[in-house]
mmCIF file of C-alpha atoms in Angstrom:
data_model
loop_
_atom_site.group_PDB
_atom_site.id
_atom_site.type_symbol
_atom_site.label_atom_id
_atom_site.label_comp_id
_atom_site.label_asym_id
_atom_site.label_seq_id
_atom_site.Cartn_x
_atom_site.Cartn_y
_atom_site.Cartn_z
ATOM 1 C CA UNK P 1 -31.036 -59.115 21.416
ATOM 2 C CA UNK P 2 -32.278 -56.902 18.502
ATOM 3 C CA UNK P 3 -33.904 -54.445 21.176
ATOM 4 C CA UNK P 4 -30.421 -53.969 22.778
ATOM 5 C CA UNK P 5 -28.960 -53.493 19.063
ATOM 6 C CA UNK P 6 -31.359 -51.049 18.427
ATOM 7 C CA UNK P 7 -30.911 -49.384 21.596
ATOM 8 C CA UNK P 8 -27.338 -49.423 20.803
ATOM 9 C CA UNK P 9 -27.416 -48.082 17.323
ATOM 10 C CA UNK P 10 -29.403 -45.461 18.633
ATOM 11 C CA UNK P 11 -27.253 -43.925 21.479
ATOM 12 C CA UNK P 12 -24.415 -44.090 18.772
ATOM 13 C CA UNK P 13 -26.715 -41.561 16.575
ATOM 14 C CA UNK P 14 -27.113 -39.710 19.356
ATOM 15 C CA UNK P 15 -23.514 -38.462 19.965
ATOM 16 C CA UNK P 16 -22.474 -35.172 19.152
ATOM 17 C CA UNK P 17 -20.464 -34.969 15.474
ATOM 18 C CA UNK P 18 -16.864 -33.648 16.004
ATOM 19 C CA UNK P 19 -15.905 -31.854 13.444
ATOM 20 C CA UNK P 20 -12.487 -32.877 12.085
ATOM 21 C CA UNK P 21 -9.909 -29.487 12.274
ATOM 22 C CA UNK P 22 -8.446 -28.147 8.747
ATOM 23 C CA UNK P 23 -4.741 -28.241 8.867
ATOM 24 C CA UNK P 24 -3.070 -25.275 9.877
ATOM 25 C CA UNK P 25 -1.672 -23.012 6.816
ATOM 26 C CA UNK P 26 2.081 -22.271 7.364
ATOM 27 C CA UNK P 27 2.798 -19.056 7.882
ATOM 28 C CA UNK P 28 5.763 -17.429 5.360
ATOM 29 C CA UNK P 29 8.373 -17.762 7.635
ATOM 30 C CA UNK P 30 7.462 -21.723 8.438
ATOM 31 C CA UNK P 31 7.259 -21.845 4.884
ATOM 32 C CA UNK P 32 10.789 -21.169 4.709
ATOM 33 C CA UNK P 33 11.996 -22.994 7.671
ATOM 34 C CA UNK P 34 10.615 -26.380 6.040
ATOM 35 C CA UNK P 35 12.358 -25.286 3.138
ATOM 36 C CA UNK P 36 14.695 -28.553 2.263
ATOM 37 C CA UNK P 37 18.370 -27.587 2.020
ATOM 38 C CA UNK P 38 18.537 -28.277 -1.965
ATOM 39 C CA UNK P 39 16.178 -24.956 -2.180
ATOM 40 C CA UNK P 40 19.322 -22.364 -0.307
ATOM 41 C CA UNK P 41 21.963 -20.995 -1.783
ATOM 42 C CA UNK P 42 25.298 -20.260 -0.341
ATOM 43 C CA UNK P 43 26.489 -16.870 -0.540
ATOM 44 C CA UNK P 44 30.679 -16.626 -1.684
ATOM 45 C CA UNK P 45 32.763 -15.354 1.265
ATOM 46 C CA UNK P 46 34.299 -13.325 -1.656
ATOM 47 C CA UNK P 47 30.792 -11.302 -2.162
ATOM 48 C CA UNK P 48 30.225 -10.282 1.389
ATOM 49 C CA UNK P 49 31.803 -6.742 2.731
ATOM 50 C CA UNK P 50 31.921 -7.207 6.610
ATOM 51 C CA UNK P 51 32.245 -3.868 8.348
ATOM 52 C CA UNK P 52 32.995 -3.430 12.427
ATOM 53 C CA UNK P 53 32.151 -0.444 13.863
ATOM 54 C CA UNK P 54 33.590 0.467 17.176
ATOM 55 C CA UNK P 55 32.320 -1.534 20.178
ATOM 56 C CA UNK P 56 29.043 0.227 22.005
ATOM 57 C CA UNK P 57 28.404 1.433 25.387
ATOM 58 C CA UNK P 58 28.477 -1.557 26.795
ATOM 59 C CA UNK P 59 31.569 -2.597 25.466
ATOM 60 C CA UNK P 60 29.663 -5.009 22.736
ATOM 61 C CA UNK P 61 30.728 -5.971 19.486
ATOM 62 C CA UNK P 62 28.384 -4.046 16.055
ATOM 63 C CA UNK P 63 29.523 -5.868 13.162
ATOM 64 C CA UNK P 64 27.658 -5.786 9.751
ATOM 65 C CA UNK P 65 27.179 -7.550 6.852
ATOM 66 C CA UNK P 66 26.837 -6.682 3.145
ATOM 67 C CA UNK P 67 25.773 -9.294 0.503
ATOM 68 C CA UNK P 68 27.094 -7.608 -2.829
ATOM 69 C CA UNK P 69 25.146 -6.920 -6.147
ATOM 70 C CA UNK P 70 26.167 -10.276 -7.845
ATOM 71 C CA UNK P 71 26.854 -9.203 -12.228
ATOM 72 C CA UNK P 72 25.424 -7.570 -14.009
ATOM 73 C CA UNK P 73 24.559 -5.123 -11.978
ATOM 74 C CA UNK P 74 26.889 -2.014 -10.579
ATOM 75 C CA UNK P 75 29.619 -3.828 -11.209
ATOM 76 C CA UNK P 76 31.677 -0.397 -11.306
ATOM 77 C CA UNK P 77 30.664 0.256 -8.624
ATOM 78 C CA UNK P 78 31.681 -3.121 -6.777
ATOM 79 C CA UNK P 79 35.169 -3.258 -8.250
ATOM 80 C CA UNK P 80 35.526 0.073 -6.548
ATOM 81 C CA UNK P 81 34.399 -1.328 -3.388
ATOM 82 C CA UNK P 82 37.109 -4.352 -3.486
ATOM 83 C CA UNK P 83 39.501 -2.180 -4.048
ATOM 84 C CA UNK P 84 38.486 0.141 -1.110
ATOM 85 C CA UNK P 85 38.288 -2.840 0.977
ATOM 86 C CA UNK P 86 41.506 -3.685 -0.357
ATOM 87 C CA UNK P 87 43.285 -0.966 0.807
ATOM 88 C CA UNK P 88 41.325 -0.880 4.064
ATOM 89 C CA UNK P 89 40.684 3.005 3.391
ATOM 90 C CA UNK P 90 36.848 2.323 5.259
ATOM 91 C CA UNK P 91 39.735 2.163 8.705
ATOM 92 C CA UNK P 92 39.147 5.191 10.633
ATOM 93 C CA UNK P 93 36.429 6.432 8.993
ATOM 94 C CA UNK P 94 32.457 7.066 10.205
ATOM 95 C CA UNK P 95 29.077 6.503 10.413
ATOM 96 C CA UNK P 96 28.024 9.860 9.817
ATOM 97 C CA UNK P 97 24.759 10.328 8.931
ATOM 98 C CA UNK P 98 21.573 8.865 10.410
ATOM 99 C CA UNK P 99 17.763 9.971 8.940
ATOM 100 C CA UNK P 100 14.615 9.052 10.731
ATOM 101 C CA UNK P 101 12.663 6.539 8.569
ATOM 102 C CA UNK P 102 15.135 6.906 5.313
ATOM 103 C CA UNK P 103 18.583 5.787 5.891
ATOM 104 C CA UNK P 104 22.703 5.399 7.764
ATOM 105 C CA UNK P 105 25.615 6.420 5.756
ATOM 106 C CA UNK P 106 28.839 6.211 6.373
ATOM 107 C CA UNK P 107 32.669 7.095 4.795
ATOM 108 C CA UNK P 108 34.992 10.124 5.175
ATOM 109 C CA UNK P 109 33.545 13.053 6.982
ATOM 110 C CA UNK P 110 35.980 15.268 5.840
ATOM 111 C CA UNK P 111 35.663 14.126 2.191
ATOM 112 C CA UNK P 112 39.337 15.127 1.884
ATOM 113 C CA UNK P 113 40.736 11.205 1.962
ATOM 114 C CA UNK P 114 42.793 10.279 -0.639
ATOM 115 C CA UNK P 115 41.172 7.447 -3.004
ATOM 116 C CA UNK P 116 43.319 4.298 -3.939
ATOM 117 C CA UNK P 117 44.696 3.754 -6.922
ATOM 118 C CA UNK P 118 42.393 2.151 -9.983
ATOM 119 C CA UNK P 119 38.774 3.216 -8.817
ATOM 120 C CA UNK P 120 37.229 4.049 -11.787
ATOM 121 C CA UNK P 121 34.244 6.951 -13.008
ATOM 122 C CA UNK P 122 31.157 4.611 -13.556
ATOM 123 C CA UNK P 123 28.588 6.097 -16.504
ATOM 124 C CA UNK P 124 25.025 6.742 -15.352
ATOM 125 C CA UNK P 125 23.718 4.472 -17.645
ATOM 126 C CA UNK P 126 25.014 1.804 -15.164
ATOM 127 C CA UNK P 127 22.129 2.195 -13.014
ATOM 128 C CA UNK P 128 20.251 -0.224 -15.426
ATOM 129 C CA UNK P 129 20.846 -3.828 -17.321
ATOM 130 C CA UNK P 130 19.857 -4.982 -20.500
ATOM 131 C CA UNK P 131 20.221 -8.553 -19.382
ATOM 132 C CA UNK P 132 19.237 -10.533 -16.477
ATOM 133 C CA UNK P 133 19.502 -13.966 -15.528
ATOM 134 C CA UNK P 134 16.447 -15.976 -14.359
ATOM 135 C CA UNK P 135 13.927 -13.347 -13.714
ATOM 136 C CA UNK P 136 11.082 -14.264 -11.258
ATOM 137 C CA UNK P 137 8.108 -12.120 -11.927
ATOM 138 C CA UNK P 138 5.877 -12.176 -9.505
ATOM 139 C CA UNK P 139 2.834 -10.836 -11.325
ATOM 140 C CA UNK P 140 1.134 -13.945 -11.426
ATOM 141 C CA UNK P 141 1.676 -14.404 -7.804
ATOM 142 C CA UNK P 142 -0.345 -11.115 -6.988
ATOM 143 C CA UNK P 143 -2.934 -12.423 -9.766
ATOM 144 C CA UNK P 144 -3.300 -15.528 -8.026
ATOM 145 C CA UNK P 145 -3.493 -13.819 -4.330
ATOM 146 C CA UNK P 146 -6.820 -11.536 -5.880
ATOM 147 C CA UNK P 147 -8.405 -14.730 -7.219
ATOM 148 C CA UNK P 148 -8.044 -16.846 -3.929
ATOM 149 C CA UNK P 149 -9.244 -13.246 -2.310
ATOM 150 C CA UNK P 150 -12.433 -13.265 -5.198
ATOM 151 C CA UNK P 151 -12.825 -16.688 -4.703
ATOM 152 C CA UNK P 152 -12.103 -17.724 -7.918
ATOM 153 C CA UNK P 153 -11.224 -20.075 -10.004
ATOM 154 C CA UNK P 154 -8.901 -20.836 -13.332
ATOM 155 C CA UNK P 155 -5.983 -19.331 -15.193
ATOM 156 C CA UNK P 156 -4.412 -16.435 -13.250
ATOM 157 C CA UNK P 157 -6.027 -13.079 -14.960
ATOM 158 C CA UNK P 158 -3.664 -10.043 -15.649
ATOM 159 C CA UNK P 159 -3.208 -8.171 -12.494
ATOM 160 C CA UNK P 160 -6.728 -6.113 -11.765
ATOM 161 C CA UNK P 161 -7.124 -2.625 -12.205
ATOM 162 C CA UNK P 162 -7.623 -2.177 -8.481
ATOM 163 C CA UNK P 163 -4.341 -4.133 -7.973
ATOM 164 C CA UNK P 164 -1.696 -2.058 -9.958
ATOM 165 C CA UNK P 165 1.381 -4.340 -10.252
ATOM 166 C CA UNK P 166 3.641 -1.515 -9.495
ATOM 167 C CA UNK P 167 3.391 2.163 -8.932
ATOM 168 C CA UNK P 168 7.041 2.934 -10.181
ATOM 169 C CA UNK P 169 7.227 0.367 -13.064
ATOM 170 C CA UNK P 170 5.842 -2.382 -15.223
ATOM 171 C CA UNK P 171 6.764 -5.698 -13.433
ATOM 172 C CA UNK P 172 8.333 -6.190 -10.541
ATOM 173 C CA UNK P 173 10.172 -9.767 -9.495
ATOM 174 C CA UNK P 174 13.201 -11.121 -8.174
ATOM 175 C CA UNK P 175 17.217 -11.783 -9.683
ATOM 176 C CA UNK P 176 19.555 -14.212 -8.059
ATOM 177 C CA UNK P 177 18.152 -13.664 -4.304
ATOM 178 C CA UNK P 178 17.443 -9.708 -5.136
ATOM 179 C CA UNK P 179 14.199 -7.680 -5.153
ATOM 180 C CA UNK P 180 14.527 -5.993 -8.815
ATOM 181 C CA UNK P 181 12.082 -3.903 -11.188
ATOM 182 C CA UNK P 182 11.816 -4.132 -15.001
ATOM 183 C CA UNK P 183 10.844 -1.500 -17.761
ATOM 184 C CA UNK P 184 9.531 -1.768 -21.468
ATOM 185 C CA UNK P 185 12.300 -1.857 -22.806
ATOM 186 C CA UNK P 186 13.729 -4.955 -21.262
ATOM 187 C CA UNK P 187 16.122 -2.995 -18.921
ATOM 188 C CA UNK P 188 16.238 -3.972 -15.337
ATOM 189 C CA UNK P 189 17.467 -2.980 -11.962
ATOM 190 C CA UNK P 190 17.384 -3.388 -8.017
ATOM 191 C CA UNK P 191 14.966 -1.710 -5.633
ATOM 192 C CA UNK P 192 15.208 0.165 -2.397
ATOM 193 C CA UNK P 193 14.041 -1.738 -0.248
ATOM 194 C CA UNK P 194 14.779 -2.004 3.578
ATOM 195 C CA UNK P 195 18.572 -2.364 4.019
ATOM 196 C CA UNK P 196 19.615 -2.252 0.461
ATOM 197 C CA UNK P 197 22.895 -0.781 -0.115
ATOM 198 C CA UNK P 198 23.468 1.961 -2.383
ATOM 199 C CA UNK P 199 26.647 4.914 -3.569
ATOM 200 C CA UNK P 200 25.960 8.199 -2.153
ATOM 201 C CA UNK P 201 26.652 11.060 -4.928
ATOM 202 C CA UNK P 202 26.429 14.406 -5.704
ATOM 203 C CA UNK P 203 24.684 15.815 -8.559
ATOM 204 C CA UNK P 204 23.944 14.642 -11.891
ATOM 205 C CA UNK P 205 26.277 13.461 -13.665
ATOM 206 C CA UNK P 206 27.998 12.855 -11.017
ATOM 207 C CA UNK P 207 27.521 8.968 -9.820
ATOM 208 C CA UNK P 208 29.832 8.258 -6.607
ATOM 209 C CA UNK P 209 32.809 5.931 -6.231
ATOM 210 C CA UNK P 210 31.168 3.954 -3.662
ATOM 211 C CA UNK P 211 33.563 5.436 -0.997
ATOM 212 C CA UNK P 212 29.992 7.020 0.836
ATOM 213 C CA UNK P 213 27.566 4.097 1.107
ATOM 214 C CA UNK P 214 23.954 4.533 2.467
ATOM 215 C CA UNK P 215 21.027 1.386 3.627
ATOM 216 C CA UNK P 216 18.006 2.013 3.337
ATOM 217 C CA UNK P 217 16.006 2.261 7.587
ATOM 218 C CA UNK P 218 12.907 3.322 6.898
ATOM 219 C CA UNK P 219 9.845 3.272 4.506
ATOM 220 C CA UNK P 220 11.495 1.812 0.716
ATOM 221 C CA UNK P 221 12.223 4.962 -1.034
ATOM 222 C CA UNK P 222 11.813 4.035 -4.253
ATOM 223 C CA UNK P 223 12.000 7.071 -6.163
ATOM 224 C CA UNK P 224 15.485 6.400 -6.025
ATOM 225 C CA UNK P 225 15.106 3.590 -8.337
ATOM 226 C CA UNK P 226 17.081 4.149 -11.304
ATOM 227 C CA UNK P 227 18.826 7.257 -9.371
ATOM 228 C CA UNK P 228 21.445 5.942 -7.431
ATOM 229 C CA UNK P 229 23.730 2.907 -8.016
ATOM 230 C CA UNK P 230 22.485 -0.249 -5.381
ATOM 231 C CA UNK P 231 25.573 -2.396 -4.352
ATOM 232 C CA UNK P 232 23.962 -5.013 -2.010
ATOM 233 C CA UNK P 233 21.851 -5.273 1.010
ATOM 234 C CA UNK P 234 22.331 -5.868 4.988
ATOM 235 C CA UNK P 235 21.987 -9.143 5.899
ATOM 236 C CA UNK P 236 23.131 -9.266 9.417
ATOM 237 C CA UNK P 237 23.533 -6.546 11.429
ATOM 238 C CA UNK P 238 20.908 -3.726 10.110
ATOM 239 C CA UNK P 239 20.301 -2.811 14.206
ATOM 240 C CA UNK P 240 23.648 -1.728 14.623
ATOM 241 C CA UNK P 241 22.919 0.543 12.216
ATOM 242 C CA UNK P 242 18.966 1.226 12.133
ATOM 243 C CA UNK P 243 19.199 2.244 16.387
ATOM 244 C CA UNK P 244 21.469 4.656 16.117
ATOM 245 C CA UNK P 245 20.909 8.485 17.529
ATOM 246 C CA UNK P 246 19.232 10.484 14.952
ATOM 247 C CA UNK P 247 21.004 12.929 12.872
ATOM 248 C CA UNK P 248 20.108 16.513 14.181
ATOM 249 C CA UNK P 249 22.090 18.295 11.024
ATOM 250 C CA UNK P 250 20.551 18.821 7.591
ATOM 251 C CA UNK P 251 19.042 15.417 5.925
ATOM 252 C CA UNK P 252 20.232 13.996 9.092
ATOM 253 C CA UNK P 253 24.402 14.307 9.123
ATOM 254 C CA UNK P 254 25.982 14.480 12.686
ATOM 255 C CA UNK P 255 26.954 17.838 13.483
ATOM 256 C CA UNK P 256 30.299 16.758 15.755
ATOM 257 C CA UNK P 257 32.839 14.587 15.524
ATOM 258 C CA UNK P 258 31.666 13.174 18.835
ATOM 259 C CA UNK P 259 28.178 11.777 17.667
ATOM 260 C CA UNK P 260 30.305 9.905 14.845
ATOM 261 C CA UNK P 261 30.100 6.613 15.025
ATOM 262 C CA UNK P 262 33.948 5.146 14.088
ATOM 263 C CA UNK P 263 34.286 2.312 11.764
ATOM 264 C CA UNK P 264 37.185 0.095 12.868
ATOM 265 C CA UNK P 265 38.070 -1.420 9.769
ATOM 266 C CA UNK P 266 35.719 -2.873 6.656
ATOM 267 C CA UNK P 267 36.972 -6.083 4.585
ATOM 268 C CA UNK P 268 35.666 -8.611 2.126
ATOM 269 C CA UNK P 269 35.354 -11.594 4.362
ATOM 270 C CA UNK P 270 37.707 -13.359 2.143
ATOM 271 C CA UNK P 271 40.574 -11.492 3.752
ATOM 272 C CA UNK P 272 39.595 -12.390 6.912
ATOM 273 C CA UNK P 273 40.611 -15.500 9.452
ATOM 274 C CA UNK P 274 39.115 -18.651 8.070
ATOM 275 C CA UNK P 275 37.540 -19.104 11.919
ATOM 276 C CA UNK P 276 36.227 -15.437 11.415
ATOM 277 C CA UNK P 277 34.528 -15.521 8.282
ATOM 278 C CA UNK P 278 30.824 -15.228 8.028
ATOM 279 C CA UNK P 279 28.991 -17.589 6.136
ATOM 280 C CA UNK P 280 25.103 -17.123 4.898
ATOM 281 C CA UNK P 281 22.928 -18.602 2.709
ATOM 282 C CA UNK P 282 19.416 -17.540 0.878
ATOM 283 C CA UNK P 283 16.224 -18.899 0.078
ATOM 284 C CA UNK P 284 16.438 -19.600 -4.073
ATOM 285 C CA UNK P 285 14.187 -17.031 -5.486
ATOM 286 C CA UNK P 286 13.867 -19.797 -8.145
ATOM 287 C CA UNK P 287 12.853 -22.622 -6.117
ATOM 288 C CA UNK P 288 9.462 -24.103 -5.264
ATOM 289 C CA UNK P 289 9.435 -23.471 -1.786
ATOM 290 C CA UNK P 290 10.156 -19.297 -2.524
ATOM 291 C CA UNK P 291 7.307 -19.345 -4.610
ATOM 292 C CA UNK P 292 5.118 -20.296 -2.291
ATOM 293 C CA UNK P 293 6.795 -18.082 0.385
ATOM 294 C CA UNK P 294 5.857 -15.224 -1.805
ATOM 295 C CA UNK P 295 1.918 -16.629 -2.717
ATOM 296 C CA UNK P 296 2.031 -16.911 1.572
ATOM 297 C CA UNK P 297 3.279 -13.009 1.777
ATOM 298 C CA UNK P 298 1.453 -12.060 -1.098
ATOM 299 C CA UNK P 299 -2.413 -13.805 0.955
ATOM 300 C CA UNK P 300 -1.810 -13.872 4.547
ATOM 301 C CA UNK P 301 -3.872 -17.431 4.950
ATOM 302 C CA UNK P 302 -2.499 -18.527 8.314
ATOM 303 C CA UNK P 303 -4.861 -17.789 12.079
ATOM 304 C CA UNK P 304 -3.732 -14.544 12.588
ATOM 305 C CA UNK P 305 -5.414 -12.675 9.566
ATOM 306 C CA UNK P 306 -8.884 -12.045 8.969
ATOM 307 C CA UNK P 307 -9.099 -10.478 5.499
ATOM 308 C CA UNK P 308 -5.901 -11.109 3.085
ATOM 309 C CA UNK P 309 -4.483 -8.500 0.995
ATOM 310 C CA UNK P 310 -5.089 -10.097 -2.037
ATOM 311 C CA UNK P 311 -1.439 -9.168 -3.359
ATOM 312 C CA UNK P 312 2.405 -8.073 -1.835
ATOM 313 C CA UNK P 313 4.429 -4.739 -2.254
ATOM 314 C CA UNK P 314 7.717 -6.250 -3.949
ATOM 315 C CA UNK P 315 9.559 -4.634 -0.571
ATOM 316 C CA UNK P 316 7.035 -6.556 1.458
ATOM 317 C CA UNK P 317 8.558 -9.488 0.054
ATOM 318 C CA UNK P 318 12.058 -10.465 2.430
ATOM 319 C CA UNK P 319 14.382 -12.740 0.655
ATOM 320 C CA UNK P 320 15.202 -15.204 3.685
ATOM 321 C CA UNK P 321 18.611 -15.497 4.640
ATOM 322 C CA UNK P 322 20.009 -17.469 7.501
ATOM 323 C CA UNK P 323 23.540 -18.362 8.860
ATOM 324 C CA UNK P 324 24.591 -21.294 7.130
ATOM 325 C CA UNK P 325 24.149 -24.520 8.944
ATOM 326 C CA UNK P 326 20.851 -22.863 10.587
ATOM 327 C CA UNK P 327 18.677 -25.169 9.661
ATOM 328 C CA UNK P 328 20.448 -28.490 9.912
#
């Protein structure tokens, strides 16, 4: 009997070891999808512009939607907005400009329209606030991303030398569900990033009424910063915009009425059928589950990299947003 135990013990040594298989690290956008529903936010009917552009070739409906700045920011600007929206002057106007890699704008091509009554002059100093609520800097997140890059262990360290927070600015972090950039003096504003919305103007000092509106297509241009008045961002519909045909006139305007793209009517969603009304929500840029979205963005851990980047451009960090009831 203790021969065959023997014998036993030792074919049970002789098996090959199988080596138990680390979890798999979410990727950002599972990160978000787990997301419980406590951690998203839904987004007023009353602060989304919804804008229908005439049908395309194939007889398909293009309909965008704006999320507007919420306060303090361009609020000038916004009241301008609702009461453009108001008066449905958008009705008949255009798409009429369309630059490779920079950005769509649309409004009167004939800049001879007639404004509505009560849209104000809003003061360059606008651009910027002296007050923000809940700012999420994401400085330490970056810090964090070079130590798990180093290896290392411990308090996060101020950002490295080699890992400039920001070219443009100081700190960098997120406001309410928006990407947004502070200075030294404790002013703030949004970014350009990809589909932000922002008030085409002339020159300095003029600002815009917010009858021209641009989004941003291509590579953030964020020398604008600080520039140009943002309103909002795209957050459904940017490829109705983002295909079109290319401008061939100067900084990309449409040189005939023909390559215009109409705009059949633009309206805060409010003022639309109850049954028509779109209805988003977005990831809490305070909650638990963003942050570690943005640690995820910021140190690409899951299969498909090989070396993480050890930190996140704050335009490489997408605020989800998803039709409400999406993930129920």
């Amino acid at each position: 009997m203790k021969h065959l135990l023997l014998a036993a013990a030792a074919a049970w040594l002789a098996l090959p070891v199988t080596a138990q298989e680390p979890a798999p690290i979410p990727s950002p956008g599972e990160i978000a999808a787990a997301a419980p529903a406590s951690d998203w936010i839904a987004i007023a009917p009353s602060d989304l512009l919804v804008m229908d552009l005439a049908p395309d070739a194939k007889g398909k409906p293009r309909r965008v939607v704006i999320q507007l700045m919420p306060a303090p920011f361009s609020q000038g600007w916004i009241g301008n907005i609702r009461k453009l929206a108001a008066a449905h002057w958008w009705d008949g106007t255009s798409v009429n400009r369309v630059q490779d890699n920079y950005v769509v704008q649309w409004g009167d091509a004939t800049e001879k329209k007639a404004l509505p009554e009560g849209v104000v002059t809003v003061a360059e100093d606008e651009y910027v606030s002296k007050s923000i609520p809940n700012f999420e800097n994401v400085s330490s997140v970056n810090a964090r991303a070079f130590m798990v890059t180093k290896g290392l262990k411990g308090p996060p360290p101020p950002p490295p030398l080699d890992k400039p927070e920001d070219v443009y600015t100081g700190v960098v972090g997120f406001a309410a569900g928006f990407p947004m950039a502070a200075g030294p003096q404790f002013e703030f504003w949004p970014v350009h990033c990809y589909g932000m919305v922002g008030v085409g103007r002339n020159l300095s000092p003029d600002t815009g009424t917010g009858a021209e509106l641009y989004t941003v297509i291509g590579h953030a241009p964020r020398h604008l910063d600080q520039n140009i008045a943002l309103v909002g961002r795209v957050i459904s519909g940017i490829e109705h915009l983002s295909s079109l045909p290319r401008g061939t006139g100067a900084l990309g305007f449409y040189e005939t009425e023909a390559e215009r793209v109409p705009i059949v009517s633009v309206r805060i969603a409010t003022e639309l059928p109850a049954a028509d009304q779109p209805r988003f929500e977005y990831l809490s840029t305070e909650s638990g589950s963003f942050a570690r979205y943005v640690d995820a963005r910021a140190n690409r851990r899951d299969p498909f990299f090989i070396k993480p980047a050890g930190g996140a451009d704050i335009c490489n960090i997408p605020v989800p947003v998803r039709a409400a009831g999406e993930g129920k």
